[in-house]
XYZ file of C-alpha atoms in Angstrom:
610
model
C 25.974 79.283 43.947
C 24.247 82.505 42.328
C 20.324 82.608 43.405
C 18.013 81.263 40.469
C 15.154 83.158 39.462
C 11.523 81.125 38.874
C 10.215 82.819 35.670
C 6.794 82.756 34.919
C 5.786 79.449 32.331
C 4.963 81.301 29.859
C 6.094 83.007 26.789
C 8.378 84.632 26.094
C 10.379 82.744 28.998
C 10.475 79.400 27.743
C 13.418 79.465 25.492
C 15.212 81.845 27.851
C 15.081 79.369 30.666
C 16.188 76.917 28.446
C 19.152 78.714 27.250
C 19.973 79.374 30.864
C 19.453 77.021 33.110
C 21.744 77.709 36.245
C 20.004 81.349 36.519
C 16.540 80.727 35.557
C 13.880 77.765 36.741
C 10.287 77.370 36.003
C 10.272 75.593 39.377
C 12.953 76.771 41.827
C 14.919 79.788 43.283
C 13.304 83.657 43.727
C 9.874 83.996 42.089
C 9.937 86.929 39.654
C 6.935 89.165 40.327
C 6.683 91.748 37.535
C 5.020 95.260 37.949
C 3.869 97.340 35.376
C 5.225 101.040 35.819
C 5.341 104.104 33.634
C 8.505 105.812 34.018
C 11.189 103.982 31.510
C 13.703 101.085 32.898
C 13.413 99.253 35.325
C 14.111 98.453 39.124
C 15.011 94.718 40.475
C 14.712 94.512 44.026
C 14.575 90.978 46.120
C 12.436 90.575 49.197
C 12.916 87.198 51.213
C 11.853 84.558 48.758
C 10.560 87.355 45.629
C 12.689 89.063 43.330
C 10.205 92.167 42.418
C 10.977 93.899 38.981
C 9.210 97.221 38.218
C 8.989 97.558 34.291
C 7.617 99.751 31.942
C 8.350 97.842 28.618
C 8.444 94.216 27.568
C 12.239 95.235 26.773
C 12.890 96.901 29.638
C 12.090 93.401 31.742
C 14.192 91.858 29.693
C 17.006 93.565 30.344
C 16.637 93.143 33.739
C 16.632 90.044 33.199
C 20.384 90.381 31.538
C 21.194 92.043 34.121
C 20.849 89.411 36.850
C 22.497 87.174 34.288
C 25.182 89.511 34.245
C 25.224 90.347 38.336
C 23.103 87.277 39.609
C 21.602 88.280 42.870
C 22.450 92.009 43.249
C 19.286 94.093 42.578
C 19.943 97.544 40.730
C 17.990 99.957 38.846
C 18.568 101.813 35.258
C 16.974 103.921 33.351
C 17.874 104.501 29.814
C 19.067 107.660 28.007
C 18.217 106.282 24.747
C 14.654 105.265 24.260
C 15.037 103.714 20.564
C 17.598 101.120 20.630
C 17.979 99.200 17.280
C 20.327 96.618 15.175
C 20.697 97.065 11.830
C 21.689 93.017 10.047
C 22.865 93.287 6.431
C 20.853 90.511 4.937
C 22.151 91.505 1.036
C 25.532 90.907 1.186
C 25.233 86.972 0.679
C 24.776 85.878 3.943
C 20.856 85.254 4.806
C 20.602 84.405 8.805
C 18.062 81.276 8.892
C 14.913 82.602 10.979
C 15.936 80.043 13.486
C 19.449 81.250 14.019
C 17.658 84.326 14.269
C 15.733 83.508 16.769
C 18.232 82.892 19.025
C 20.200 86.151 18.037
C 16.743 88.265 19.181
C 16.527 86.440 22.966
C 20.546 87.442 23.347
C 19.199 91.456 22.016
C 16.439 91.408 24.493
C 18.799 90.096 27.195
C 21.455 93.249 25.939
C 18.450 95.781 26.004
C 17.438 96.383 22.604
C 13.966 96.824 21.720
C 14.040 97.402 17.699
C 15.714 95.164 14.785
C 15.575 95.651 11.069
C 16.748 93.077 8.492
C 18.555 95.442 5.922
C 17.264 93.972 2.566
C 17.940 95.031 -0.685
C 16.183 92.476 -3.074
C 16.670 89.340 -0.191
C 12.817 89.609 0.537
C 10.037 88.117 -1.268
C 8.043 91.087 -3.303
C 4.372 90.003 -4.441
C 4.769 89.894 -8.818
C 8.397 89.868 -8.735
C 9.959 86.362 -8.057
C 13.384 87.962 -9.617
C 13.350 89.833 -6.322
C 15.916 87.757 -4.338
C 16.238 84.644 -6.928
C 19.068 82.673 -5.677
C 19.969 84.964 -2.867
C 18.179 83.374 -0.099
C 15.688 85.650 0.623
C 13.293 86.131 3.239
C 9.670 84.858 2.725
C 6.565 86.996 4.359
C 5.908 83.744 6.016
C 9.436 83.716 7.673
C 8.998 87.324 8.106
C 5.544 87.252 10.002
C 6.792 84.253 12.277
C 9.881 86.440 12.907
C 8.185 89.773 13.529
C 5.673 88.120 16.290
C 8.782 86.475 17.767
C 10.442 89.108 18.012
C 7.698 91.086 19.773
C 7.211 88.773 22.477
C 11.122 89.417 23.673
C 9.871 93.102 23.242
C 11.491 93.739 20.441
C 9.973 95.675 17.178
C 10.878 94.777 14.012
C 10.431 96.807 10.677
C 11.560 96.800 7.096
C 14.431 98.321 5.773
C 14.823 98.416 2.222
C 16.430 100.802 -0.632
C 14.334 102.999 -2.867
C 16.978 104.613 -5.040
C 20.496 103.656 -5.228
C 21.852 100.191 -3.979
C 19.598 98.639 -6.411
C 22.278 96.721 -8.469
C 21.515 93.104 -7.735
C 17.477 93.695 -9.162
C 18.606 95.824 -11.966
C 20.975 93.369 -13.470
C 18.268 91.336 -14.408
C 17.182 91.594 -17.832
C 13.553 92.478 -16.901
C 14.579 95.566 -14.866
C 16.848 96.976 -16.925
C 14.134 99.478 -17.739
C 14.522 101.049 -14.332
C 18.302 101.424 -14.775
C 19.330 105.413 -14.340
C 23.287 103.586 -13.577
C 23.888 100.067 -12.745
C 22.773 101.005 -9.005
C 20.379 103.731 -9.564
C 16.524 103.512 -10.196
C 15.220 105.968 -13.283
C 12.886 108.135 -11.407
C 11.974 109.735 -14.373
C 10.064 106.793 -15.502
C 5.973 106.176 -14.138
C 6.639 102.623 -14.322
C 9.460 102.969 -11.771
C 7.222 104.258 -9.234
C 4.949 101.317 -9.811
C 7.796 99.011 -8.898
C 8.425 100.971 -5.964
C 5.463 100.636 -4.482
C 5.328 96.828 -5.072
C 8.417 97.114 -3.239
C 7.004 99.081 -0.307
C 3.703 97.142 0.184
C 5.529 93.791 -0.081
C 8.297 94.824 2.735
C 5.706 96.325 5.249
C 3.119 93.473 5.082
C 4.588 91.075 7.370
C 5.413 93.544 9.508
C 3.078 95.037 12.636
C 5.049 98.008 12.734
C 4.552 101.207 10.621
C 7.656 102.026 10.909
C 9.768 101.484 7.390
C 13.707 102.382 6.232
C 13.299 103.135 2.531
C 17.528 103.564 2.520
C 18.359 106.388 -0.316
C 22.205 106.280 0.945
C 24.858 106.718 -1.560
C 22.934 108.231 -4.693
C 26.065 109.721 -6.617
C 25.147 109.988 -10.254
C 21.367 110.408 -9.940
C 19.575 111.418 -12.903
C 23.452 111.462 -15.308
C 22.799 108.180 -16.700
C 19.676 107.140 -18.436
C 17.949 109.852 -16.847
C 19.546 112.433 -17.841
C 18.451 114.756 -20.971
C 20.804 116.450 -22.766
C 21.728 119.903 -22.792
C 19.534 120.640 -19.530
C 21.098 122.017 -16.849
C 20.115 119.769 -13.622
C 20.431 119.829 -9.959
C 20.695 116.040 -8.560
C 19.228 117.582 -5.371
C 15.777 118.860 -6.591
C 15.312 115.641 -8.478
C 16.464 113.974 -5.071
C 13.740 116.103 -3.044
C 11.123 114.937 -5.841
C 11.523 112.021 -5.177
C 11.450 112.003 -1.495
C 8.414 114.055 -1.677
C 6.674 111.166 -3.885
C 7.649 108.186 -1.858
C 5.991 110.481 1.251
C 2.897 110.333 -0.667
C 3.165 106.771 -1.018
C 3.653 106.368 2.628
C 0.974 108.705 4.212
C -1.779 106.594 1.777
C -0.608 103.737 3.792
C -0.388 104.990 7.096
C 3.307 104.501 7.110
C 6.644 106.220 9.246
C 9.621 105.985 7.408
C 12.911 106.866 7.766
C 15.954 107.400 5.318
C 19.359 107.745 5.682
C 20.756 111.567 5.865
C 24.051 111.781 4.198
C 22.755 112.917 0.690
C 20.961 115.784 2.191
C 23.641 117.069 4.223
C 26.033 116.713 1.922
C 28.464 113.532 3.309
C 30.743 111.751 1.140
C 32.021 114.172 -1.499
C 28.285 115.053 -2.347
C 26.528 118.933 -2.095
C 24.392 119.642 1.258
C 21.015 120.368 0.108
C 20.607 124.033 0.494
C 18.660 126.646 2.895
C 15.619 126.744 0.194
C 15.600 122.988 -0.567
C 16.328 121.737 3.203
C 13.292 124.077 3.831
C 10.877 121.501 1.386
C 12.170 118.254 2.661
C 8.916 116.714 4.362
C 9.253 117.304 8.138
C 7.300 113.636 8.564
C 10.477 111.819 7.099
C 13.137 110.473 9.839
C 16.502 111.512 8.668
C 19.019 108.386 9.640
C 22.366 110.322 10.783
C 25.362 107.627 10.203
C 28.654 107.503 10.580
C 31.344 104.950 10.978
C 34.812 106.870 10.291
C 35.360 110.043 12.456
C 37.087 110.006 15.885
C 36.462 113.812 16.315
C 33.516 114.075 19.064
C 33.034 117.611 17.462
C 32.088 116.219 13.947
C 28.805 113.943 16.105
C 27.914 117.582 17.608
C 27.990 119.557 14.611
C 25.977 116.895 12.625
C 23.614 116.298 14.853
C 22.818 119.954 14.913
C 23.206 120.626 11.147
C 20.087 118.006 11.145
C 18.465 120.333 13.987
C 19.009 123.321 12.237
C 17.023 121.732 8.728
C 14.117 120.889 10.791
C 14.912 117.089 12.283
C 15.978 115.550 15.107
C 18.225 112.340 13.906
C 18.217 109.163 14.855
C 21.941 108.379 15.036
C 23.488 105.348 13.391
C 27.383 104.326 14.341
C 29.001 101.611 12.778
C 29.902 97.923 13.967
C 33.139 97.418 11.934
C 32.217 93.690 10.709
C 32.219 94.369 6.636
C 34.792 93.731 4.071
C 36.663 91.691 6.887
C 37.204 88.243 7.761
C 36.857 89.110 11.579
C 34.781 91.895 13.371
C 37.040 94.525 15.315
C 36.251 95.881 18.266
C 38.912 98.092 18.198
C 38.012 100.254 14.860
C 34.511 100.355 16.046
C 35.381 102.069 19.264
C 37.487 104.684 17.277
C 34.406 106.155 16.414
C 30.978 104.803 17.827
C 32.213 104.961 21.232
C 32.281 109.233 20.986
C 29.465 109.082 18.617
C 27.550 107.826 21.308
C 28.727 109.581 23.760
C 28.005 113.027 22.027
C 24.305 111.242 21.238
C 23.694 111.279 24.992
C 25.046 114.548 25.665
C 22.926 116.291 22.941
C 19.644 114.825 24.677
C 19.292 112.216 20.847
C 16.915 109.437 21.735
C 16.922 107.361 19.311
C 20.122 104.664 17.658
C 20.386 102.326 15.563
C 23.787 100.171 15.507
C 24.445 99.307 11.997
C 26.212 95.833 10.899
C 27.167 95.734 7.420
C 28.990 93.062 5.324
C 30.152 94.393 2.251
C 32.414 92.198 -0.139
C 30.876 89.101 1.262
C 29.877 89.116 4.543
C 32.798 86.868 5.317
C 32.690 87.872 9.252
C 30.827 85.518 11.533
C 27.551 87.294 13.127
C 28.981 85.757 16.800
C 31.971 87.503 16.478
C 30.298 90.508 16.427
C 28.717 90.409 20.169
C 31.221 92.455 22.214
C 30.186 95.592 19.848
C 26.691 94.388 19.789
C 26.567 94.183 23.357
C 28.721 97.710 24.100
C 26.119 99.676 22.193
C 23.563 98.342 24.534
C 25.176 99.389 27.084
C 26.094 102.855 25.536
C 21.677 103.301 24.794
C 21.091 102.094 28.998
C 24.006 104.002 30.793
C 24.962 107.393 31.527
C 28.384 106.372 31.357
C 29.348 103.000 30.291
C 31.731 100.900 31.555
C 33.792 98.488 29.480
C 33.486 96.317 32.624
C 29.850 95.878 32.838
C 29.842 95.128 28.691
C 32.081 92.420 29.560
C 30.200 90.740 32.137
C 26.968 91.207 29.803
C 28.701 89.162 26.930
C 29.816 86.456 29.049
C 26.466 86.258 30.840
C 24.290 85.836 27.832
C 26.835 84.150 25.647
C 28.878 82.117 27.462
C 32.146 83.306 25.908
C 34.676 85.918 27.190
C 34.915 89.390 25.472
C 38.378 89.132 24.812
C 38.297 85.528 23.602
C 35.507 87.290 20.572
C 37.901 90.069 19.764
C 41.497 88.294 19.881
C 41.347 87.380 16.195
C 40.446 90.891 15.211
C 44.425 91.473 16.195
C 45.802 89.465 13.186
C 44.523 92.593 11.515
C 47.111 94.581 13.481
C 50.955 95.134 11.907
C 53.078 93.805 14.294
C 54.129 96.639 16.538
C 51.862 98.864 15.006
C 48.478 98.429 16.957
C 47.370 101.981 17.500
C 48.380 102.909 13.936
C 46.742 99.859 12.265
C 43.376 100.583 14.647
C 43.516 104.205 13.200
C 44.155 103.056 9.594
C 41.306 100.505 9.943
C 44.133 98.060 9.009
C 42.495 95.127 6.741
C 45.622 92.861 6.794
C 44.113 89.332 7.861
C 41.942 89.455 4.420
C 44.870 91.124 2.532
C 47.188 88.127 3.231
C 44.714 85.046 2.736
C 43.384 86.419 -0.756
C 46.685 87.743 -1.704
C 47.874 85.599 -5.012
C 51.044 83.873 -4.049
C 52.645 83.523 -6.967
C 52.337 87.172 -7.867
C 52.265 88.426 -3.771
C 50.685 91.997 -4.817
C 50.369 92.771 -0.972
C 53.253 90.610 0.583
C 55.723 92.798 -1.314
C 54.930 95.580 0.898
C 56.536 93.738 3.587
C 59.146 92.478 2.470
C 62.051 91.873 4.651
C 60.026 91.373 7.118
C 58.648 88.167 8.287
C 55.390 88.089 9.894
C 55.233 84.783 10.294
C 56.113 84.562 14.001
C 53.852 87.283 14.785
C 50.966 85.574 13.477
C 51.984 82.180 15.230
C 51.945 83.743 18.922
C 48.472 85.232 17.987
C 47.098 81.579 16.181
C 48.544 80.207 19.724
C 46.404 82.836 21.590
C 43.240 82.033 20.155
C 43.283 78.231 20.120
C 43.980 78.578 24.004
C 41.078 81.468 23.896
C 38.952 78.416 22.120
C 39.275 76.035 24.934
C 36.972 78.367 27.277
C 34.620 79.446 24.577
C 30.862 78.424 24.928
C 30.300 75.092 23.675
C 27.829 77.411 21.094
C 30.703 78.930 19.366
C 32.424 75.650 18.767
C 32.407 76.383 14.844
C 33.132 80.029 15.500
C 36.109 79.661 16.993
C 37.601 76.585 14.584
C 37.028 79.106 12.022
C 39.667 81.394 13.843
C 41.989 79.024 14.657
C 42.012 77.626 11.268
C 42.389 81.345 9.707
C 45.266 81.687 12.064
C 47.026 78.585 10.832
C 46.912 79.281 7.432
C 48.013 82.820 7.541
C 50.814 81.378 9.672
C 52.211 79.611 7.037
C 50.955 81.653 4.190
C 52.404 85.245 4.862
C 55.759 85.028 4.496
C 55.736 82.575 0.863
C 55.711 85.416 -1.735
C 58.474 87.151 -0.323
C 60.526 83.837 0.552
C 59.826 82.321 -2.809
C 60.787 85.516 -4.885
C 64.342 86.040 -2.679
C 65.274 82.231 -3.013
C 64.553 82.767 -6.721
C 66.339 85.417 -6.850
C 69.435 84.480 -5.502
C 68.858 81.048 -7.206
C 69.198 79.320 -4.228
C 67.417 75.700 -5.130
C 67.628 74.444 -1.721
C 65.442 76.775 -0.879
C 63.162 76.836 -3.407
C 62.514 73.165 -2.375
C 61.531 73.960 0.802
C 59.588 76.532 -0.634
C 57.732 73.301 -2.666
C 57.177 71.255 0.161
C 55.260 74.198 2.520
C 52.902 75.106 -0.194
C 51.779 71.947 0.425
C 51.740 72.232 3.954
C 49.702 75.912 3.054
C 46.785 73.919 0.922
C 46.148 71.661 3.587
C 45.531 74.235 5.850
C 43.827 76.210 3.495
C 41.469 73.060 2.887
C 40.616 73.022 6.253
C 39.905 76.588 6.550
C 37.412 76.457 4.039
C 35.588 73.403 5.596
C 36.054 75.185 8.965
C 33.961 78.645 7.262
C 32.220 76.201 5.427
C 30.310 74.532 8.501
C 30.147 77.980 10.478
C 28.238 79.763 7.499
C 26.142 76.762 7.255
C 25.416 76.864 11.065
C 24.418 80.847 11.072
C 23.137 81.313 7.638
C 21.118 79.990 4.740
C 23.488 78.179 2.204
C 23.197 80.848 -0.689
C 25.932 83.447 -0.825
C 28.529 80.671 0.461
C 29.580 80.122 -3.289
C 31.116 83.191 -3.539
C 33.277 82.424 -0.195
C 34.337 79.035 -1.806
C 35.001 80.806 -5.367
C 37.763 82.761 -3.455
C 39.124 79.446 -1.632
C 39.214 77.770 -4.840
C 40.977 80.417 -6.502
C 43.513 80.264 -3.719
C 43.780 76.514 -3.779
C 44.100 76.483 -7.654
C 46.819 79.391 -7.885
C 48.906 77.744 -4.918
C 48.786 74.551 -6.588
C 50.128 76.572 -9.821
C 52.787 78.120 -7.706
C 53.890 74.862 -6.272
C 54.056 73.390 -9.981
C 56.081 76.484 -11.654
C 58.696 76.001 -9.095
C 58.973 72.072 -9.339
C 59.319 72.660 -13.450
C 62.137 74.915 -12.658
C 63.734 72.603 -10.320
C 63.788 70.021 -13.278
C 64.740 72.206 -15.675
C 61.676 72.075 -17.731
C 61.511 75.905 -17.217
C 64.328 77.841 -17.161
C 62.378 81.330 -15.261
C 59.559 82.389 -13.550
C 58.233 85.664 -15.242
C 56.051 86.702 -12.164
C 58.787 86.489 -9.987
C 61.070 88.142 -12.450
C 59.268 91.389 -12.245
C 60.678 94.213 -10.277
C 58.545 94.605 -6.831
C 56.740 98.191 -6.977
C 54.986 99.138 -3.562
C 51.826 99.999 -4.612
C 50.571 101.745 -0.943
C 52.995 103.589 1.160
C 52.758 101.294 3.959
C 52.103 97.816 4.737
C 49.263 99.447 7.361
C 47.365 101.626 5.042
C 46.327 98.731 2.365
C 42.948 98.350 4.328
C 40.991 101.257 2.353
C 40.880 98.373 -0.744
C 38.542 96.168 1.688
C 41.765 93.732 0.891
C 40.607 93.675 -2.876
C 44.421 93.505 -4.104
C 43.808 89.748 -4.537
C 43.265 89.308 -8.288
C 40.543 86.741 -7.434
C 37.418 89.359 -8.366
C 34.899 90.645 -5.590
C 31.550 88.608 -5.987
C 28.913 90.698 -4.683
């Protein structure tokens, strides 16, 4: 039996000893005596009946404290390379984490070593004058904010805003009140005065429940700045120097409030088809503004060096900002994100960067669980606190703090694999789990891209994987992991219909075609209970707003299987004498099965909500 350790009873080690209860005692095992230090890290060291833990930061205890979890009773020592160590959460894309859930999330990031959070919030945050700001999205209150923020600082964490100030604006601006700030559907008119007004509404609002001065104002993604309402005719303009204007303003609204923000880089240096700003205009960009270097796509190690000194060269040192592959998918995968945060990282350490910020979006959705995401969580801890990481310690870590095994978390990010085809489907950040379930059967847009080959029985050895994985999952991730075996089922049975249904009709073989009847039946069941599975799993992480566009896409299934399942029986009793959909010549509309994912799986004809 592992040594316990007798915490302190007091805050913030309550809850911790509650969570864990074989390691950590309020009245039994090795008394922790903590000693303040000033170099960074820590060092555990036990002496008879003490276990003696020099610390410099609340965070850096609190990994120790991991640490033991992770290697009970064997003292050690780090010290981090990375001295900023952050999580980005998407709170915009539907799902809303309840501030208790949350809670619980920040003790397992102090265990992992991080020491900085930041909600990601687009209009999900109440904005003093502007109850449109959020309305029906779940957003945060200050209250839940303020509670959150002091929480979070007792685990040693800092938490700060990060909001948009530009571009990404699109759920606000719909509204019929703020269609006066529209430049585009996504872009704020910064030619306007009363825009600026909004803006700083927007800024006061997300800093107030906040201790830190820290703030993200976003200003990612800006294509067509100043061409829409903005724009005045038959003037030649420069999207840049408006760009820099506006940067320079929202400074000035920043240093009057004794604010530090930060902004993500990629307009400025020119990423994603857009113009680097040039020598004379990277020369007026205010030196005071943290440029936010991100990048979830290249495997190239060289690409992180040249960046990261492209930044250097304009005057900034970047914080760097890799990507945890968790959006526009139904499961996280591990195995994209290492393709390129593992040598983004590593090229981070080697160019002396100190500061990251792992980024978790959840575009078209946010259908992925937050638990599935806590191998990659956990790895980038590791990759801020070691020289050299090992996938072994990471491992250890996860099952430590959450009581489930790594590979048990990532298994169901392989029924996004071709079968046969892992490393290619890994590179081609293969999407095919989400392509399959919100495929439309009847017209099987996607599932003619495999056809002649049944997937079926690839998918069946994986579903039987996981449901053994779910047996010696933490009794915490329960829902988690009925979610994945309930996905698993119903792409089981779902994957091969299309392609069965068309060749039986085809060949107008009616024997078939009834069995083809009788398992769409056997496909809406499951598909019932996978929604009911997601159902109580979004429920159990997140507030309930944003879970009616997941159900609008299982209805849509459930409704358009049902359809299938009638066209066929009216041709089997000759009340129909074709089936036009499945009449129509197949045309492959990607060159391979594996390179679909780019769509986010959007071949469905079920629209995108959000």
């Amino acid at each position: 039996m592992p040594p316990m350790l007798r915490l302190p009873n007091r805050q913030p080690f309550g809850e911790i000893a509650a969570d864990y209860p074989r390691a950590f005692s309020f009245r039994e095992g090795l008394r922790l005596k903590g000693l303040k230090r000033s170099e960074p890290g820590y060092e555990l060291a036990v002496r008879g009946s003490t276990c003696r833990v020099e610390y410099t930061t609340t965070s850096d205890l609190m990994r120790a404290l991991g640490q033991w979890l992770a290697h009970p009773g064997n003292p050690g020592s780090q010290v981090p390379p990375l001295a900023f160590r952050g999580l980005m959460i998407d709170s915009s894309r539907n799902a809303v984490i309840r501030p208790e859930v949350l809670k619980k999330i920040l003790r397992r990031l102090a265990l992992f070593g991080y020491n900085a959070v930041c909600l990601y919030t687009e209009d999900t945050y109440e904005v003093d004058g502007h109850p449109e700001m959020g309305y029906l999205r779940g957003k945060y209150t200050q209250r839940e904010l303020r509670e959150l923020d002091a929480y979070a600082a007792k685990l040693g964490i800092e938490m700060f805003p990060c909001i948009q100030t530009l571009g990404h604006m699109e759920q606000i601006l719909s509204h019929p009140n703020y269609r006066k700030f529209r430049d585009d559907d996504h872009i704020l008119n910064i030619k306007l005065v009363e825009t600026y007004q909004f803006i700083e509404a927007l800024i006061d609002s997300a800093a107030k429940p906040y201790k830190s001065r820290r703030i993200h104002l976003g200003l990612d993604e800006t294509w067509g700045l100043s061409r829409g309402r903005a724009f005045v005719p038959n003037t030649p303009i420069d999207p840049r120097n408006d760009y820099l204007d506006h940067l320079q303003k929202l400074m000035e609204i920043c240093r009057a409030r004794g604010l530090k923000p930060m902004m993500w880089g990629d307009i400025v240096i020119g990423m994603s088809g857009t113009q680097a700003f040039s020598e004379d205009q990277a020369a007026k960009l205010p030196k005071d503004m943290k440029m936010v270097f991100w990048n979830y796509y290249q495997p190239d190690p060289e690409y992180y060096r040249n960046t990261i000194r492209q930044y250097r060269k304009m005057g900034f040192d970047p914080m760097v900002a890799p990507g945890l592959w968790s959006w526009g998918r139904l499961w996280a995968s591990q195995y994209v994100t290492d393709v390129s945060a593992k040598p983004f990282m590593g090229v981070a350490r080697e160019e002396g960067i100190s500061e990251a910020l792992m980024t978790m979006w959840g575009d078209d959705g946010h259908e992925t669980p937050f638990a599935a995401n806590y191998p990659a969580v956990a790895q980038f801890a590791d990759d801020c606190w070691y020289a050299s990481p090992r996938v072994e310690d990471t491992k250890a870590l996860v099952k430590a703090v959450c009581g489930t095994e790594f590979e048990a978390y990532t298994l169901p990010g392989r029924l996004d694999h071709y079968p046969g085809r892992d490393k290619e489907s890994i590179q081609a950040r293969a999407n095919i789990s989400k392509s399959m379930l919100w495929d439309d059967p009847l017209l099987g847009i996607f599932a003619k891209h495999y056809a002649g080959t049944q997937l079926g029985p690839h998918i069946k050895v994986l579903s039987d994987l996981i449901a053994e994985a779910a047996k010696g999952a933490s009794p915490s991730d329960r829902l988690l992991f009925a979610y994945a075996k309930s996905l698993a089922e119903v792409l089981e049975a779902k994957v091969d219909l299309h392609n069965a249904a068309r060749e039986a009709y085809v060949k107008k073989d009616l024997n078939g075609l009834r069995k083809i009847s009788r398992s769409i039946t056997q496909v809406i069941q499951r598909m019932r209970r996978l929604l009911k599975a997601h159902t109580a799993l979004w429920l159990e992480e997140r507030k309930p707003f944003g879970l009616e566009a997941l159900q609008i896409r299982y209805g849509g299934q459930l409704v358009r299987l049902a359809e299938m399942k009638d066209r066929i029986d009216d041709l089997l009793d000759g009340k129909i004498t074709r089936i036009m959909e499945l009449d129509e010549e197949p045309i492959k509309l990607w060159p391979d099965p594996v390179r679909v994912s780019g769509s986010y799986g959007r071949i469905a004809t079920i629209s995108t909500i959000r």
